[in-house]
Amino acid sequence: MAKIQFIDFSGTVHAVDAELGSTVMETAIKNGIPGIEAECGGACACATCHVYIDPEWQEKVGAPSSMEEDMLDFAYDIRPNSRLSCQIKVSNDLDGLTVRTPERQA
Amino acid sequence: MADKTTTDCLIIGAGPVGLFAVFELGLLDIKAHVVDILDKIGGQCAELYPEKPIYDIPGFPSVTGQGLVDNLKAQIEPFGAQFHLGEMVTEVEALGSETAPLFSIKTTAGTEFEAKSVLIAAGGGSFQPKKPPIPGIEAYEQQSVFYSIRRMEDFRGRNVLIVGGGDSALDWTLNLASIAQRVTLLHRRDEFRAAPHSVDKMRQLVREGIVDLRIGQVIGLEGHDGRLQNALCRDNDGKTLEVKCDAMMPFFGLTMKLGPIANWGLSLHENLVPVDTEKFETSTPGIFAIGDINTYPGKLKLILSGFHEGALAAQKVQRYVHPDRRVTFQYTTSSTSLQKKLGVA
């Protein structure tokens, strides 16, 4: 288990347990985090599980793959710390990860 | 006024579930027309994940989204359903009675139907263009900001700003380069997901000074009364630049919205349509909902569930369309009459 903090657009903090090996998107959906839609179900095909990685965590989380970059072109309000949460696997290294969810996904 | 097309069943949505419903209805001699907002059949399978393998279609250890659509298309071929693509159903009005339903249906393209039954297989809703997060963009829509292009001529002599890095953005950049006064392509990075040969052509036009390429994102619009004059953009170093333009086209892909279904008088629950699990009929007799758009206790949003729902809904549609028929259940493996319909006997 790892802890993940989601901070939604209104500023509310949701601290949840995440299963190792699952994705940050799956963790969000399982816990009903506002602001994550995941229309395509995790296929990296829709850009509606877009999150902003807390700057302190950006290096550990790493950069998106080129396929994810392509999908990020379609995300709403993209920033340098944007990632698609379906492409981030939860590991012990990410215990304590903080991400913010955008105002909306599309 | 256009003539109304009469049909036994109008299917809304040409995704896998709507396509297979054509098959189940066809076996029961129920003629169908299919309307879809996309310009191709296949719904999410074709639009979102054409090349991704699906592993839970019975009988197919692995099949791609497009592969499944192609197979369904071949499977329903004998039933000659007519497709109305690039149209969205806007109005569904009940004309008939509870026991003999009849509906008047209108689409965005002005097509009108009179159908004895309506099968909503609209998945996550209708695909609509994503809008970029630019304050006040609504004021410019229709006049200066366009999410799709109907007539290229409308852009003759205009200063056009195209935003995005996919195929739509690149294709329109190339197409409008010779028509518009000036085309500027703006993208958030200097890499493009569009087809490589389009990207090469675009770069060639940029080298020749015919197209301007800028890297950044639009942060604001300037103009009056819906007439755009300038787009304020920010590059990746935070510098602001102005692009003079009187037309802007953002191409950020599609998202799904429930859309006009909410206005048809159906009971809804969290943007889904509640149905019973015997007939998959909605709160309005004669209107059915199958696939991802419906909800009921235990609902699973799986393609295979949608196939099952279509088969059961078809049985009840049959009651409306052929009320006097004695219903006998038949198998495609053994029934000569079904095999004739399939063109194999």
Coordinates of C-alpha atoms in Angstrom, one line a residue, chain B:
Chain B
M1 CA -40.4 20.2 -45.2
A2 CA -38.5 17.1 -45.9
D3 CA -40.3 13.8 -46.3
K4 CA -40.3 11.6 -43.3
T5 CA -38.6 8.3 -43.5
T6 CA -40.7 5.6 -41.9
T7 CA -39.0 2.7 -40.2
D8 CA -39.7 0.0 -37.6
C9 CA -36.9 1.0 -35.4
L10 CA -34.6 3.9 -35.1
I11 CA -31.2 3.1 -33.5
I12 CA -29.3 6.0 -32.0
G13 CA -25.6 5.2 -32.0
A14 CA -23.6 3.1 -34.4
G15 CA -21.2 1.7 -31.8
P16 CA -20.8 -2.1 -31.3
V17 CA -24.0 -2.4 -29.4
G18 CA -26.1 -0.4 -31.9
L19 CA -24.6 -2.4 -34.7
F20 CA -25.4 -5.7 -33.2
A21 CA -28.9 -4.6 -32.4
V22 CA -29.4 -4.3 -36.2
F23 CA -28.6 -8.1 -36.3
E24 CA -31.0 -9.1 -33.5
L25 CA -33.8 -6.9 -34.9
G26 CA -33.1 -8.1 -38.4
L27 CA -33.6 -11.8 -37.4
L28 CA -37.1 -10.7 -36.2
D29 CA -37.9 -8.9 -39.5
I30 CA -37.6 -5.5 -38.0
K31 CA -36.1 -2.9 -40.3
A32 CA -33.8 -0.3 -38.7
H33 CA -32.2 3.0 -39.5
V34 CA -29.1 4.0 -37.5
V35 CA -28.1 7.6 -36.7
D36 CA -24.6 8.6 -35.4
I37 CA -22.9 11.9 -34.8
L38 CA -19.6 10.6 -35.9
D39 CA -18.9 10.4 -39.7
K40 CA -18.0 6.7 -39.3
I41 CA -19.6 3.7 -37.7
G42 CA -18.0 2.0 -34.6
G43 CA -18.5 4.6 -31.8
Q44 CA -15.8 4.6 -29.1
C45 CA -14.2 1.4 -30.6
A46 CA -13.5 3.3 -33.8
E47 CA -12.9 6.8 -32.4
L48 CA -11.1 6.2 -29.2
Y49 CA -9.2 2.9 -29.5
P50 CA -9.3 1.5 -33.1
E51 CA -5.9 -0.2 -32.7
K52 CA -6.2 -1.4 -29.1
P53 CA -6.9 -5.0 -28.5
I54 CA -10.1 -6.0 -26.6
Y55 CA -9.8 -9.3 -24.7
D56 CA -13.3 -9.9 -23.4
I57 CA -15.4 -10.4 -26.5
P58 CA -16.7 -14.0 -26.3
G59 CA -15.0 -16.1 -29.0
F60 CA -12.3 -13.6 -29.7
P61 CA -9.2 -14.1 -27.5
S62 CA -8.1 -10.7 -28.9
V63 CA -9.7 -8.3 -31.3
T64 CA -8.9 -4.6 -32.0
G65 CA -11.6 -2.0 -31.7
Q66 CA -11.7 -1.5 -35.5
G67 CA -11.5 -5.2 -36.0
L68 CA -14.6 -5.8 -34.0
V69 CA -16.4 -3.0 -35.8
D70 CA -15.4 -4.4 -39.2
N71 CA -16.7 -7.9 -38.2
L72 CA -20.0 -6.5 -36.9
K73 CA -20.4 -4.6 -40.1
A74 CA -20.0 -7.8 -42.1
Q75 CA -22.4 -9.6 -39.7
I76 CA -25.2 -7.2 -40.2
E77 CA -24.7 -6.7 -43.9
P78 CA -27.7 -9.0 -44.8
F79 CA -30.2 -6.7 -43.0
G80 CA -29.5 -3.6 -45.1
A81 CA -29.8 -1.1 -42.3
Q82 CA -29.5 2.5 -43.5
F83 CA -26.9 4.7 -41.8
H84 CA -27.2 8.4 -41.3
L85 CA -23.7 9.5 -40.2
G86 CA -22.5 12.9 -39.1
E87 CA -26.0 13.6 -37.7
M88 CA -27.2 13.9 -34.1
V89 CA -30.8 13.1 -33.0
T90 CA -32.1 16.3 -31.4
E91 CA -35.8 15.6 -30.9
V92 CA -37.8 12.5 -30.1
E93 CA -41.5 13.1 -29.8
A94 CA -44.1 10.4 -28.8
L95 CA -47.1 10.3 -31.2
G96 CA -48.6 6.9 -30.5
S97 CA -50.1 5.1 -27.5
E98 CA -48.5 2.9 -24.8
T99 CA -49.6 -0.2 -26.7
A100 CA -48.8 1.1 -30.2
P101 CA -46.0 3.5 -29.8
L102 CA -45.0 5.8 -32.7
F103 CA -42.3 8.5 -32.6
S104 CA -41.3 11.5 -34.6
I105 CA -37.6 12.0 -34.7
K106 CA -35.5 14.8 -36.0
T107 CA -31.7 15.2 -36.5
T108 CA -29.3 18.1 -36.8
A109 CA -29.1 17.5 -40.5
G110 CA -32.9 18.0 -40.9
T111 CA -33.6 14.3 -41.5
E112 CA -37.0 13.3 -40.1
F113 CA -38.1 9.8 -39.2
E114 CA -41.4 8.2 -38.1
A115 CA -40.5 5.1 -36.1
K116 CA -42.4 2.5 -34.2
S117 CA -39.6 2.1 -31.7
V118 CA -36.4 3.9 -30.7
L119 CA -33.3 2.1 -29.4
I120 CA -30.9 4.4 -27.7
A121 CA -27.4 2.8 -27.9
A122 CA -25.6 6.1 -27.4
G123 CA -22.8 4.8 -25.1
G124 CA -21.3 7.7 -23.2
G125 CA -23.4 10.2 -25.1
S126 CA -22.6 12.1 -28.3
F127 CA -19.0 12.9 -29.2
Q128 CA -18.6 16.6 -29.2
P129 CA -15.5 18.8 -29.7
K130 CA -13.4 19.6 -26.6
K131 CA -13.2 23.3 -26.0
P132 CA -10.0 24.9 -24.8
P133 CA -9.8 26.8 -21.5
I134 CA -9.9 30.3 -22.9
P135 CA -11.9 32.9 -21.0
G136 CA -14.8 34.4 -23.0
I137 CA -14.4 32.0 -25.9
E138 CA -18.2 31.4 -26.1
A139 CA -18.7 35.0 -27.3
Y140 CA -16.7 34.2 -30.5
E141 CA -18.2 30.8 -31.3
Q142 CA -20.0 30.5 -34.6
Q143 CA -18.7 33.8 -35.9
S144 CA -14.9 33.6 -35.4
V145 CA -14.3 30.4 -33.4
F146 CA -15.1 27.0 -35.1
Y147 CA -14.7 23.5 -33.9
S148 CA -15.4 21.9 -37.3
I149 CA -15.2 23.2 -40.9
R150 CA -18.2 22.8 -43.2
R151 CA -17.2 25.0 -46.1
M152 CA -13.6 25.8 -46.8
E153 CA -14.8 28.8 -48.9
D154 CA -15.9 30.5 -45.7
F155 CA -12.3 31.1 -44.9
R156 CA -11.2 32.6 -48.1
G157 CA -9.1 35.7 -47.5
R158 CA -9.2 35.3 -43.7
N159 CA -6.4 35.3 -41.2
V160 CA -6.8 31.8 -39.7
L161 CA -5.3 30.5 -36.5
I162 CA -5.4 26.7 -36.2
V163 CA -4.7 25.2 -32.7
G164 CA -3.6 21.6 -32.1
G165 CA -1.2 19.0 -33.2
G166 CA -3.4 16.1 -34.4
D167 CA -4.6 15.1 -37.8
S168 CA -7.5 17.6 -37.9
A169 CA -5.3 20.5 -37.1
L170 CA -2.7 19.5 -39.7
D171 CA -5.1 18.5 -42.4
W172 CA -6.9 21.9 -42.1
T173 CA -3.6 23.8 -42.0
L174 CA -2.7 22.2 -45.3
N175 CA -6.1 22.6 -46.9
L176 CA -6.6 26.2 -45.9
A177 CA -3.0 27.3 -46.7
S178 CA -4.0 28.1 -50.3
I179 CA -7.4 29.6 -49.5
A180 CA -6.9 31.8 -46.4
Q181 CA -5.0 35.0 -46.4
R182 CA -2.7 33.6 -43.8
V183 CA -2.6 30.4 -41.7
T184 CA -0.9 30.2 -38.4
L185 CA -0.6 26.8 -36.7
L186 CA -0.2 26.9 -32.9
H187 CA 0.7 23.9 -30.9
R188 CA 1.9 23.4 -27.3
R189 CA 5.1 21.6 -28.4
D190 CA 7.2 21.2 -31.5
E191 CA 6.1 17.6 -32.0
F192 CA 3.0 16.5 -33.8
R193 CA 0.9 13.3 -33.4
A194 CA -0.6 13.8 -36.9
A195 CA 0.4 11.5 -39.8
P196 CA 4.1 12.1 -40.6
H197 CA 3.5 13.0 -44.2
S198 CA 1.1 15.8 -43.2
V199 CA 3.7 17.0 -40.7
D200 CA 6.4 17.0 -43.4
K201 CA 4.1 19.0 -45.7
M202 CA 3.3 21.5 -43.0
R203 CA 7.0 22.0 -42.3
Q204 CA 7.6 22.5 -46.0
L205 CA 5.0 25.3 -46.1
V206 CA 6.5 26.8 -43.0
R207 CA 10.0 26.9 -44.8
E208 CA 8.4 28.4 -47.8
G209 CA 6.9 31.2 -45.7
I210 CA 3.3 30.2 -46.5
V211 CA 2.3 29.0 -43.0
D212 CA 3.4 30.3 -39.6
L213 CA 4.2 27.8 -36.9
R214 CA 4.1 29.0 -33.3
I215 CA 4.7 27.0 -30.2
G216 CA 2.5 27.8 -27.2
Q217 CA -1.1 27.9 -26.0
V218 CA -3.9 30.5 -26.4
I219 CA -4.6 32.3 -23.1
G220 CA -7.0 35.0 -24.3
L221 CA -8.9 36.5 -27.2
E222 CA -9.4 40.1 -28.3
G223 CA -12.2 41.4 -30.5
H224 CA -15.6 42.9 -30.6
D225 CA -19.2 41.6 -31.0
G226 CA -18.0 38.1 -31.7
R227 CA -15.5 39.3 -34.3
L228 CA -12.0 38.1 -33.3
Q229 CA -9.0 40.3 -34.0
N230 CA -6.2 38.9 -31.9
A231 CA -5.3 35.7 -30.0
L232 CA -3.0 36.2 -27.1
C233 CA -0.7 33.2 -26.7
R234 CA 1.9 32.2 -24.2
D235 CA 5.0 30.2 -25.3
N236 CA 6.7 27.6 -23.1
D237 CA 9.1 30.2 -21.6
G238 CA 6.1 32.2 -20.4
K239 CA 6.5 34.9 -23.0
T240 CA 3.3 36.4 -24.5
L241 CA 2.8 36.7 -28.2
E242 CA 0.0 38.1 -30.2
V243 CA -1.4 36.4 -33.3
K244 CA -3.5 38.5 -35.6
C245 CA -6.5 36.4 -36.7
D246 CA -10.1 36.7 -37.5
A247 CA -10.9 33.0 -37.4
M248 CA -9.7 30.4 -34.9
M249 CA -10.1 26.7 -35.0
P250 CA -9.2 24.7 -31.9
F251 CA -8.8 21.0 -32.6
F252 CA -8.5 19.2 -29.3
G253 CA -10.3 16.0 -30.0
L254 CA -13.7 14.9 -28.9
T255 CA -15.4 14.3 -25.6
M256 CA -18.7 12.6 -24.8
K257 CA -21.7 14.5 -23.6
L258 CA -25.2 13.2 -22.9
G259 CA -26.6 15.9 -25.1
P260 CA -30.2 16.2 -26.2
I261 CA -31.2 12.8 -24.7
A262 CA -31.9 14.7 -21.5
N263 CA -34.8 16.6 -23.2
W264 CA -36.8 13.6 -24.4
G265 CA -38.8 13.2 -21.2
L266 CA -37.1 10.0 -20.1
S267 CA -36.3 9.3 -16.4
L268 CA -32.6 9.8 -15.9
H269 CA -30.2 8.8 -13.1
E270 CA -26.8 10.5 -13.0
N271 CA -26.8 11.0 -16.8
L272 CA -27.8 7.4 -17.4
V273 CA -31.1 6.0 -18.6
P274 CA -32.7 3.5 -16.1
V275 CA -34.3 0.4 -17.8
D276 CA -35.9 -2.8 -16.7
T277 CA -33.8 -6.0 -17.2
E278 CA -36.5 -7.9 -19.0
K279 CA -37.0 -5.6 -22.0
F280 CA -34.5 -2.8 -21.5
E281 CA -37.3 -0.4 -22.0
T282 CA -37.1 3.2 -20.6
S283 CA -39.8 5.1 -18.7
T284 CA -41.4 5.7 -22.2
P285 CA -42.9 2.6 -23.7
G286 CA -41.3 2.0 -27.1
I287 CA -38.0 3.7 -26.3
F288 CA -35.3 1.3 -25.2
A289 CA -31.8 1.9 -24.0
I290 CA -29.0 -0.6 -24.4
G291 CA -25.2 -0.5 -23.8
D292 CA -23.2 2.0 -21.7
I293 CA -26.0 4.6 -21.7
N294 CA -28.4 2.5 -19.5
T295 CA -28.4 1.6 -15.9
Y296 CA -30.0 -1.1 -13.8
P297 CA -29.0 -3.0 -10.6
G298 CA -25.8 -4.9 -11.4
K299 CA -25.1 -3.1 -14.6
L300 CA -21.7 -3.8 -16.1
K301 CA -20.4 -1.4 -18.8
L302 CA -19.2 -4.2 -21.1
I303 CA -19.7 -4.6 -24.8
L304 CA -21.0 -8.2 -24.2
S305 CA -23.6 -6.9 -21.8
G306 CA -24.8 -4.5 -24.5
F307 CA -25.1 -7.4 -27.0
H308 CA -27.3 -9.3 -24.6
E309 CA -29.4 -6.2 -23.9
G310 CA -30.0 -5.7 -27.6
A311 CA -31.2 -9.3 -28.1
L312 CA -33.7 -8.9 -25.3
A313 CA -34.9 -5.5 -26.3
A314 CA -35.4 -6.8 -29.8
Q315 CA -38.0 -9.3 -28.5
K316 CA -40.1 -6.5 -27.1
V317 CA -39.6 -4.3 -30.2
Q318 CA -41.1 -7.2 -32.1
R319 CA -44.3 -7.0 -30.0
Y320 CA -44.8 -3.4 -31.1
V321 CA -43.8 -3.9 -34.7
H322 CA -45.5 -7.2 -35.4
P323 CA -48.2 -7.3 -32.8
D324 CA -50.2 -10.1 -34.3
R325 CA -47.3 -12.4 -34.9
R326 CA -47.1 -15.7 -33.0
V327 CA -43.7 -15.7 -31.5
T328 CA -41.6 -18.8 -31.9
F329 CA -38.0 -18.9 -30.8
Q330 CA -35.5 -20.1 -33.4
Y331 CA -31.7 -20.7 -33.6
T332 CA -29.6 -19.5 -36.5
T333 CA -27.9 -23.0 -36.5
S334 CA -31.0 -24.8 -37.5
S335 CA -33.8 -22.5 -38.6
T336 CA -34.2 -22.3 -42.4
S337 CA -36.2 -19.1 -42.1
L338 CA -33.4 -17.3 -40.1
Q339 CA -30.8 -18.7 -42.5
K340 CA -32.8 -17.2 -45.5
K341 CA -32.7 -13.8 -43.8
L342 CA -29.0 -14.2 -43.4
G343 CA -28.6 -15.1 -47.0
V344 CA -27.0 -18.5 -46.3
A345 CA -29.9 -20.9 -47.0

